[in-house]
Amino acid sequence: MSAFDDETAVEPMGRDAFGRDRWSARVDGRWNIGDNPNGGYLVSIALAALQKVSAHPDPVSVTTHFLRPGTGDESAEVTTEILRGGRTITTGRSSLSQAGTTRIEIIAAFADLARGAGAGRGPDAIPSFGPSPPSIPPPDRCVVRSGSEQGIELPILDRLDVMIHPDQARAGQAGTPVVSGWIRLADGADPDPRSLLMFADAFPPSLFGSLGSVGWVPTIELTAHVRRRPAPGWILGQLETSDLHDGRMIEDARLWDETGALVAQSRQMGLVLAR
Amino acid sequence: MSAFDDETAVEPMGRDAFGRDRWSARVDGRWNIGDNPNGGYLVSIALAALQKVSAHPDPVSVTTHFLRPGTGDESAEVTTEILRGGRTITTGRSSLSQAGTTRIEIIAAFADLARGAGAGRGPDAIPSFGPSPPSIPPPDRCVVRSGSEQGIELPILDRLDVMIHPDQARAGQAGTPVVSGWIRLADGADPDPRSLLMFADAFPPSLFGSLGSVGWVPTIELTAHVRRRPAPGWILGQLETSDLHDGRMIEDARLWDETGALVAQSRQMGLVLAR
């Protein structure tokens, strides 16, 4: 069992007064960024519970609102509810609480990515197209992600290998709000749709590339779409901020697997606080 | 009072057994696309209720899961719940039901767009940047949106003026999955953050530009970010599908006001069914 699966495991605890399923979990401090757990890691725990009650295996659309930071090395409670179980889509919500306070709230749609959604075959089939991966140096010619430049401890880097494009690794170096690089689970476990959702939130903020040190960029909401089950190996990520106004940013991320297939896209609204 | 405000109005009906606020509404058939109400119109009703209990006025992040189609000219019930009321953000959810069945489920964050989010002033201020509007012909040189080509009745066109770029108005004409044009409320009422969310869902599907007639493109989930309060006048919209795989598409939309300011961005995951 991978550290990711082990440290995002949930145990059933029956139902609450509203008929919702309850689950217990533990938030491991080894996924911290600074003093708090990585947001994508909390999402992975809340989704592990929802996945257990979904009739479809793959989270294809996941929206998370980050209400309050989580706490590492503390227990957590997850509550799940199926909103609709359809033939091709299961929709549900999940919330993760610690010490009686909700930390994240999720609404998600699950499908079966091994089956098409009705695109058909032959001359009337719906075509496929999508963005190609950027050309970046291979992982061994990239630079290990470091938090030291921003004065942030990154315990999560014992759990994740994160290699940043050598032209984008220092604050302000890129000159544009773009960060790209490679990511994988440090213990060699293969990526899956749930770990992709965590990867999308584990790169440095792309504004780091243009503004330099930006401090903490709290995410208000992040929506991720998983497009394919990833092939084994590294995941290539590219993050870009194309829209920043009044301290509110929209950052887009795309992830490709080692075969060059687009496996996930995500977008977040975050706050950029004055330095 | 505009037809939009009048036909998205909600009346309080007390609280349910879970402590959630309940509201009554009526789904007006004049916002139908084909046999069912436009999805963005249903969102506008569910958000009208949530806006009444939010301490902040502007919906800045709105995710909607479309569980089942709505029914025009029937009553509806909306249930709202505040998940967190913070200093700068209020987060809540809202669901709209008809005949005892949930049709849409929303999670949204509200803020005050008239106030910055902490970007600061002077040399340390966080900058602003964003995508510029495309150059398209003025509304009087665009083509009125018509549903006849796809065999769909569009009662909503009595409520909305929708003018499509003359090079993109016929099925397959553009050759690329892009649609752009102008939109406004037909009775001359000014746009506001809530009507922007409806506008983002009121253009033809952008796949229409490349695939030609695509039939119904059911939206699974749509997330919209309102970036600024819009100036009075027309709204310029551009929609594009950059990612289509296995019959599941990701379509992005951007809206600008008449001053050229980006006022909203949205992204949806939809199904493209074989013809």
XYZ file of C-alpha atoms in Angstrom:
550
model
C 0.000 0.000 0.000
C 1.350 3.454 -0.903
C 1.864 6.114 1.763
C -0.736 8.166 -0.136
C -3.404 5.459 0.130
C -2.461 4.699 3.739
C -2.455 8.330 4.842
C -5.741 9.206 3.109
C -7.617 6.134 4.419
C -11.066 6.526 5.960
C -13.030 4.219 8.286
C -16.852 4.064 8.326
C -18.564 5.376 11.473
C -22.243 4.898 10.617
C -24.713 7.658 9.818
C -25.522 11.023 11.354
C -28.962 12.374 12.289
C -29.461 13.658 8.714
C -28.831 10.221 7.167
C -25.370 11.135 5.886
C -22.476 8.656 6.068
C -19.754 9.489 8.578
C -16.096 8.493 8.325
C -13.064 8.871 10.556
C -9.619 9.757 9.237
C -6.285 11.078 10.394
C -4.580 14.100 8.833
C -0.891 13.221 8.661
C 1.517 16.105 9.291
C 3.930 14.777 6.669
C 1.746 16.386 3.964
C 2.127 19.859 5.462
C 3.110 22.981 3.541
C 4.316 25.316 6.253
C 2.198 24.802 9.366
C -0.874 23.371 7.628
C -1.748 20.359 5.482
C -1.669 20.851 1.719
C -5.204 21.598 0.525
C -5.084 18.910 -2.149
C -4.160 16.352 0.512
C -7.306 17.194 2.502
C -9.308 16.855 -0.730
C -7.836 13.368 -1.220
C -9.119 12.258 2.201
C -12.610 13.692 1.697
C -12.767 12.119 -1.779
C -11.613 8.713 -0.518
C -14.814 8.575 1.547
C -17.077 9.789 -1.269
C -15.479 7.302 -3.679
C -16.530 4.453 -1.375
C -20.222 5.312 -1.701
C -20.168 6.275 -5.406
C -21.376 3.729 -7.969
C -18.814 5.171 -10.420
C -15.077 4.944 -9.699
C -13.456 8.107 -11.100
C -13.847 11.675 -9.797
C -14.277 13.682 -13.042
C -15.339 17.062 -11.613
C -14.360 18.090 -8.105
C -15.002 21.534 -6.606
C -13.570 22.299 -3.189
C -14.185 25.353 -1.053
C -11.404 25.850 1.471
C -13.244 27.235 4.475
C -10.466 27.024 7.080
C -6.934 25.576 7.156
C -6.585 21.986 8.338
C -4.369 20.763 11.180
C -1.660 18.147 10.695
C -1.284 15.129 12.971
C -4.864 15.411 14.201
C -7.927 13.254 13.609
C -10.659 14.303 11.184
C -14.266 13.434 10.462
C -15.673 13.220 6.940
C -19.384 13.373 6.112
C -20.625 12.224 2.690
C -23.962 12.394 0.902
C -24.984 11.147 -2.552
C -27.038 13.832 -4.322
C -27.876 11.785 -7.397
C -26.910 8.343 -8.621
C -27.393 8.264 -12.380
C -26.566 5.761 -15.092
C -23.298 7.428 -16.148
C -22.690 9.992 -13.369
C -22.837 9.886 -9.560
C -22.924 13.299 -7.863
C -22.205 13.778 -4.189
C -20.788 16.019 -1.554
C -18.241 15.536 1.160
C -17.043 17.713 3.999
C -14.012 17.307 6.224
C -14.052 18.598 9.791
C -11.485 18.709 12.557
C -12.244 19.531 16.198
C -15.881 20.121 15.255
C -15.135 22.762 12.587
C -15.564 22.248 8.832
C -12.288 22.761 6.975
C -13.230 21.919 3.368
C -16.507 21.383 1.546
C -16.606 19.399 -1.715
C -19.145 18.766 -4.453
C -18.065 16.175 -7.029
C -19.235 14.141 -10.010
C -17.913 10.611 -10.572
C -17.940 8.628 -13.831
C -16.163 5.618 -15.296
C -13.210 6.929 -17.322
C -12.652 3.475 -18.806
C -15.959 3.875 -20.649
C -16.808 6.583 -23.190
C -19.628 9.000 -22.473
C -21.536 8.342 -25.692
C -19.104 9.708 -28.281
C -19.968 6.925 -30.711
C -17.807 5.198 -33.323
C -17.319 5.418 -37.070
C -17.929 8.441 -39.302
C -20.457 10.040 -36.934
C -18.230 9.710 -33.880
C -17.491 12.811 -31.835
C -13.781 13.676 -32.314
C -11.112 14.040 -29.621
C -8.720 16.969 -29.266
C -6.949 18.813 -26.512
C -3.921 20.852 -25.481
C -0.479 19.303 -25.992
C 2.089 19.261 -23.203
C 4.716 22.011 -23.169
C 8.271 20.995 -23.991
C 10.297 21.117 -20.779
C 13.568 19.473 -19.676
C 13.299 15.929 -18.272
C 12.949 15.517 -14.485
C 16.682 14.908 -13.915
C 17.477 18.280 -15.518
C 14.875 20.145 -13.441
C 15.377 21.649 -9.972
C 13.985 20.154 -6.758
C 11.179 22.322 -5.378
C 12.353 24.175 -2.323
C 10.414 26.208 0.166
C 13.413 27.894 1.676
C 13.317 30.910 -0.633
C 9.916 31.898 0.691
C 10.833 30.864 4.252
C 8.302 28.025 4.280
C 9.025 24.521 5.562
C 7.776 21.839 3.160
C 7.411 18.488 4.966
C 5.292 17.378 1.962
C 8.502 17.049 -0.100
C 9.214 13.791 1.766
C 5.992 12.472 0.264
C 6.172 14.049 -3.209
C 8.979 14.444 -5.750
C 8.445 17.914 -7.298
C 10.947 18.998 -9.979
C 10.621 22.552 -11.342
C 11.682 23.808 -14.786
C 15.241 25.191 -14.314
C 14.246 28.553 -15.843
C 11.340 28.935 -13.390
C 12.761 27.685 -10.109
C 13.783 31.004 -8.518
C 11.354 33.738 -7.458
C 10.721 36.149 -10.320
C 13.109 34.262 -12.611
C 10.575 33.368 -15.304
C 9.292 36.934 -15.657
C 5.833 35.537 -16.403
C 3.265 33.968 -14.068
C 3.967 30.418 -15.269
C 5.402 27.429 -13.408
C 5.975 24.004 -14.959
C 7.607 20.816 -13.789
C 7.265 17.163 -12.917
C 5.576 15.487 -9.955
C 5.135 11.963 -8.577
C 4.579 10.140 -5.298
C 7.971 9.779 -3.580
C 7.473 6.087 -2.747
C 7.090 5.178 -6.418
C 3.347 4.470 -6.321
C 1.575 5.072 -9.633
C -0.662 8.141 -10.042
C -4.436 7.705 -10.061
C -7.345 10.142 -10.484
C -7.398 10.939 -6.770
C -3.670 11.677 -6.523
C -3.935 13.890 -9.650
C -6.289 16.150 -7.718
C -3.630 16.499 -5.036
C -0.824 17.080 -7.579
C -2.788 19.993 -9.083
C -2.398 21.806 -5.761
C 1.239 20.844 -4.992
C 3.271 23.100 -7.308
C 4.496 26.560 -6.241
C 2.010 29.346 -7.061
C 2.566 30.471 -10.652
C 2.651 34.130 -9.575
C 5.967 33.219 -7.936
C 7.385 33.292 -11.467
C 6.569 36.955 -12.110
C 6.023 38.679 -8.773
C 8.747 36.833 -6.879
C 7.981 36.093 -3.269
C 4.223 36.332 -2.858
C 3.799 34.793 0.589
C 0.741 32.699 1.270
C -1.818 32.544 -1.562
C -4.945 31.209 0.126
C -7.230 29.264 -2.205
C -10.901 30.146 -1.926
C -12.118 27.508 -4.367
C -10.508 24.963 -6.665
C -12.302 22.976 -9.382
C -10.483 20.071 -11.024
C -11.533 17.926 -13.972
C -9.940 14.518 -14.421
C -9.885 13.694 -18.139
C -8.164 10.298 -18.303
C -6.724 7.694 -15.953
C -2.978 8.471 -15.938
C -0.268 6.119 -17.188
C 2.399 5.085 -14.624
C 5.350 7.432 -14.175
C 5.882 11.160 -13.812
C 3.129 13.727 -14.269
C 4.001 16.950 -16.129
C 2.242 20.025 -14.745
C 1.943 23.575 -16.015
C 0.313 26.329 -13.965
C -0.478 29.827 -15.196
C -2.182 32.925 -13.830
C -3.809 34.836 -16.685
C -6.187 36.962 -14.618
C -5.328 38.932 -11.474
C -7.475 41.812 -10.258
C -7.927 43.509 -6.897
C -5.928 40.774 -5.164
C -8.098 37.959 -6.515
C -6.408 35.622 -9.004
C -7.597 32.912 -11.363
C -4.895 30.237 -11.806
C -5.219 27.403 -14.339
C -3.301 24.133 -14.135
C -2.960 21.319 -16.641
C -1.466 17.874 -16.031
C -0.208 15.368 -18.609
C 1.084 11.835 -18.075
C 4.343 10.431 -19.496
C 2.572 9.416 -22.736
C 1.684 13.093 -23.355
C -2.017 12.558 -22.645
C -3.862 15.356 -20.867
C -5.034 13.753 -17.625
C -6.444 16.677 -15.637
C -7.232 20.385 -15.769
C -7.946 22.602 -12.794
C -8.698 26.223 -11.992
C -8.650 28.022 -8.685
C -9.680 31.377 -7.321
C -7.162 32.560 -4.752
C -6.301 35.656 -2.804
C -2.970 37.402 -3.306
C -2.278 39.392 -0.182
C -0.141 42.541 -0.268
C 3.464 41.907 0.759
C -38.231 46.031 -11.918
C -36.646 44.066 -14.764
C -38.225 40.859 -16.068
C -35.047 39.098 -14.927
C -35.415 40.291 -11.321
C -39.152 39.648 -11.353
C -38.874 36.146 -12.818
C -36.030 35.057 -10.517
C -37.668 36.356 -7.327
C -37.872 34.151 -4.230
C -40.138 34.368 -1.173
C -39.066 33.153 2.299
C -40.881 30.069 3.622
C -39.172 29.578 7.001
C -36.749 26.805 7.878
C -36.707 23.064 7.299
C -36.005 20.317 9.879
C -32.239 20.675 9.272
C -32.259 24.416 10.042
C -31.864 25.422 6.391
C -33.765 28.388 4.957
C -36.525 27.539 2.485
C -37.757 29.746 -0.347
C -40.529 29.495 -2.903
C -40.083 30.537 -6.521
C -41.673 30.095 -9.907
C -39.760 28.877 -12.963
C -41.032 30.966 -15.866
C -41.318 29.148 -19.203
C -40.191 32.247 -21.088
C -36.568 31.355 -20.221
C -36.814 27.953 -21.913
C -34.322 26.567 -24.418
C -36.278 23.874 -26.176
C -38.562 22.162 -23.661
C -36.587 23.040 -20.531
C -35.480 26.177 -18.700
C -31.984 27.464 -19.470
C -29.591 26.147 -16.821
C -28.186 29.590 -16.077
C -31.712 30.855 -15.411
C -32.230 28.176 -12.753
C -28.873 29.191 -11.249
C -30.104 32.809 -11.070
C -33.127 31.758 -8.994
C -31.119 29.576 -6.607
C -28.543 32.358 -6.212
C -31.202 35.019 -5.562
C -32.092 33.116 -2.393
C -28.499 32.567 -1.295
C -27.710 36.249 -1.931
C -30.424 37.219 0.565
C -28.715 35.373 3.424
C -25.113 36.232 2.474
C -23.368 39.057 4.342
C -21.464 39.836 1.108
C -23.307 41.009 -2.018
C -21.468 39.577 -5.036
C -21.251 35.915 -6.107
C -17.548 35.551 -7.029
C -17.308 31.751 -7.392
C -20.361 29.685 -8.271
C -20.294 25.962 -9.024
C -23.500 24.315 -10.199
C -24.139 20.613 -10.722
C -27.056 20.061 -13.084
C -28.688 16.937 -11.689
C -31.890 16.933 -13.715
C -33.558 19.332 -16.198
C -35.967 21.892 -14.752
C -39.583 22.414 -15.808
C -40.884 25.748 -17.111
C -44.078 27.356 -15.807
C -43.980 25.331 -12.602
C -43.262 26.299 -9.011
C -39.916 25.556 -7.362
C -38.484 25.332 -3.882
C -35.010 26.588 -2.989
C -33.088 25.535 0.123
C -30.082 27.574 1.286
C -27.428 27.069 3.950
C -24.490 29.272 4.950
C -21.362 27.118 5.345
C -19.098 29.892 6.600
C -19.500 33.608 7.106
C -16.037 35.177 7.089
C -14.774 38.742 7.108
C -14.241 38.967 3.341
C -15.995 35.827 2.024
C -19.358 34.168 2.699
C -19.657 30.558 1.486
C -22.964 28.789 1.101
C -24.932 26.254 -0.800
C -28.292 26.344 -2.486
C -30.409 23.699 -4.142
C -33.451 24.103 -6.360
C -36.162 21.436 -6.427
C -39.355 21.021 -8.405
C -42.057 18.465 -7.616
C -39.905 17.122 -4.769
C -36.857 16.379 -6.953
C -33.580 18.318 -6.835
C -32.739 19.868 -10.213
C -29.558 21.833 -9.472
C -27.120 21.937 -6.571
C -24.886 24.996 -6.023
C -21.909 25.854 -3.852
C -20.859 29.498 -3.991
C -18.575 32.100 -2.445
C -19.703 35.718 -2.121
C -17.490 38.784 -1.636
C -17.781 42.550 -2.089
C -16.426 43.394 -5.544
C -16.496 47.103 -4.703
C -13.721 46.458 -2.183
C -10.263 45.050 -2.937
C -9.198 41.756 -1.423
C -6.007 43.076 0.161
C -3.947 43.929 -2.920
C -2.514 47.022 -1.225
C -1.435 50.343 -2.692
C 1.814 52.007 -3.736
C 5.023 50.270 -4.822
C 4.232 47.023 -2.983
C 0.735 46.714 -4.444
C -0.212 43.508 -6.219
C -0.607 44.296 -9.965
C -3.670 43.719 -12.145
C -3.692 41.980 -15.506
C -6.030 39.833 -17.552
C -7.165 38.755 -21.008
C -8.295 41.468 -23.425
C -11.567 41.163 -25.323
C -11.444 39.781 -28.878
C -12.147 42.227 -31.676
C -15.564 41.402 -33.113
C -18.125 43.411 -35.142
C -20.522 45.644 -33.148
C -23.907 44.165 -32.177
C -25.770 45.720 -35.128
C -23.413 43.935 -37.528
C -23.801 40.543 -35.780
C -26.504 37.941 -36.435
C -29.455 37.262 -34.139
C -29.095 33.878 -32.434
C -31.539 31.425 -33.910
C -32.437 27.967 -32.759
C -34.100 26.939 -35.986
C -30.960 25.486 -37.548
C -30.742 22.891 -34.791
C -34.526 22.484 -34.692
C -34.777 23.908 -31.183
C -37.363 26.472 -30.088
C -35.796 29.308 -28.096
C -38.450 31.155 -26.058
C -35.527 32.659 -24.078
C -34.793 34.957 -27.057
C -37.791 37.067 -25.996
C -35.932 37.697 -22.741
C -32.349 38.001 -24.060
C -30.816 39.772 -27.039
C -28.084 37.426 -28.304
C -26.078 38.587 -31.344
C -23.536 36.140 -32.818
C -20.365 37.013 -34.758
C -21.396 36.904 -38.459
C -18.557 34.459 -39.270
C -19.713 32.035 -36.546
C -23.483 32.105 -36.818
C -24.056 29.030 -39.005
C -23.320 25.448 -37.922
C -19.748 24.497 -38.799
C -19.089 27.908 -40.376
C -16.245 28.964 -38.068
C -14.316 25.725 -38.559
C -13.069 26.000 -34.974
C -14.911 25.358 -31.705
C -15.290 29.068 -30.896
C -18.414 31.214 -30.614
C -18.407 34.930 -29.798
C -21.062 37.597 -29.673
C -23.000 40.138 -27.642
C -25.694 39.607 -25.035
C -28.026 41.756 -22.899
C -31.399 41.594 -21.181
C -34.068 42.322 -23.797
C -35.949 44.826 -21.620
C -32.873 47.072 -21.344
C -32.082 46.316 -17.702
C -28.392 46.667 -16.827
C -26.283 43.537 -16.267
C -25.262 42.587 -12.717
C -23.158 39.748 -11.282
C -26.172 37.419 -11.108
C -27.254 37.989 -14.706
C -23.633 37.466 -15.861
C -23.844 33.919 -14.519
C -26.903 33.361 -16.681
C -25.308 35.000 -19.754
C -22.356 32.569 -19.497
C -24.807 29.736 -20.219
C -26.914 31.447 -22.921
C -24.695 31.327 -26.020
C -24.797 28.423 -28.503
C -22.351 25.617 -27.635
C -18.947 26.495 -29.092
C -18.656 23.012 -30.652
C -21.429 24.204 -32.972
C -18.701 26.222 -34.734
C -16.608 23.194 -35.701
C -18.808 20.094 -35.555
C -21.945 21.736 -36.899
C -25.180 20.485 -35.438
C -24.323 18.791 -32.164
C -27.764 18.373 -30.663
C -28.149 18.758 -26.943
C -24.937 19.233 -24.951
C -25.947 18.500 -21.360
C -23.862 20.333 -18.783
C -22.693 18.198 -15.882
C -21.073 21.025 -13.953
C -20.408 24.717 -14.543
C -18.147 26.938 -12.422
C -18.251 30.697 -12.962
C -16.070 33.404 -11.460
C -17.342 36.983 -11.428
C -14.355 39.323 -11.582
C -15.909 42.804 -11.631
C -19.344 44.409 -11.453
C -20.227 45.067 -15.117
C -20.772 48.518 -16.624
C -24.210 49.134 -18.199
C -24.693 48.046 -21.808
C -23.879 44.998 -23.873
C -21.737 42.099 -22.628
C -19.229 40.576 -25.066
C -18.838 36.814 -24.693
C -16.387 34.337 -26.165
C -16.746 30.582 -25.677
C -14.203 27.975 -26.680
C -13.812 24.214 -26.379
C -10.134 23.335 -26.153
C -10.499 19.838 -24.723
C -12.860 17.109 -25.956
C -12.287 13.453 -25.171
C -14.546 10.406 -25.075
C -17.636 12.598 -25.429
C -16.749 14.757 -22.427
C -15.872 18.378 -23.205
C -14.377 21.258 -21.268
C -15.716 24.596 -22.525
C -14.373 27.942 -21.308
C -16.268 31.220 -21.518
C -15.125 34.782 -20.909
C -17.323 37.858 -20.625
C -16.298 41.508 -20.956
C -18.400 44.645 -20.474
C -18.630 47.572 -22.923
C -15.576 49.243 -21.337
C -13.478 46.173 -22.250
C -13.155 45.018 -18.635
C -13.192 41.265 -18.015
C -16.270 40.735 -15.837
C -16.584 36.938 -15.636
C -14.930 33.673 -16.588
C -16.572 30.267 -16.559
C -15.794 26.658 -17.384
C -18.115 23.737 -17.805
C -17.843 19.986 -18.202
C -20.479 18.762 -20.626
C -21.400 15.637 -22.518
C -21.354 15.584 -26.317
C -23.644 12.798 -27.416
C -23.117 11.008 -30.714
C -25.332 12.346 -33.496
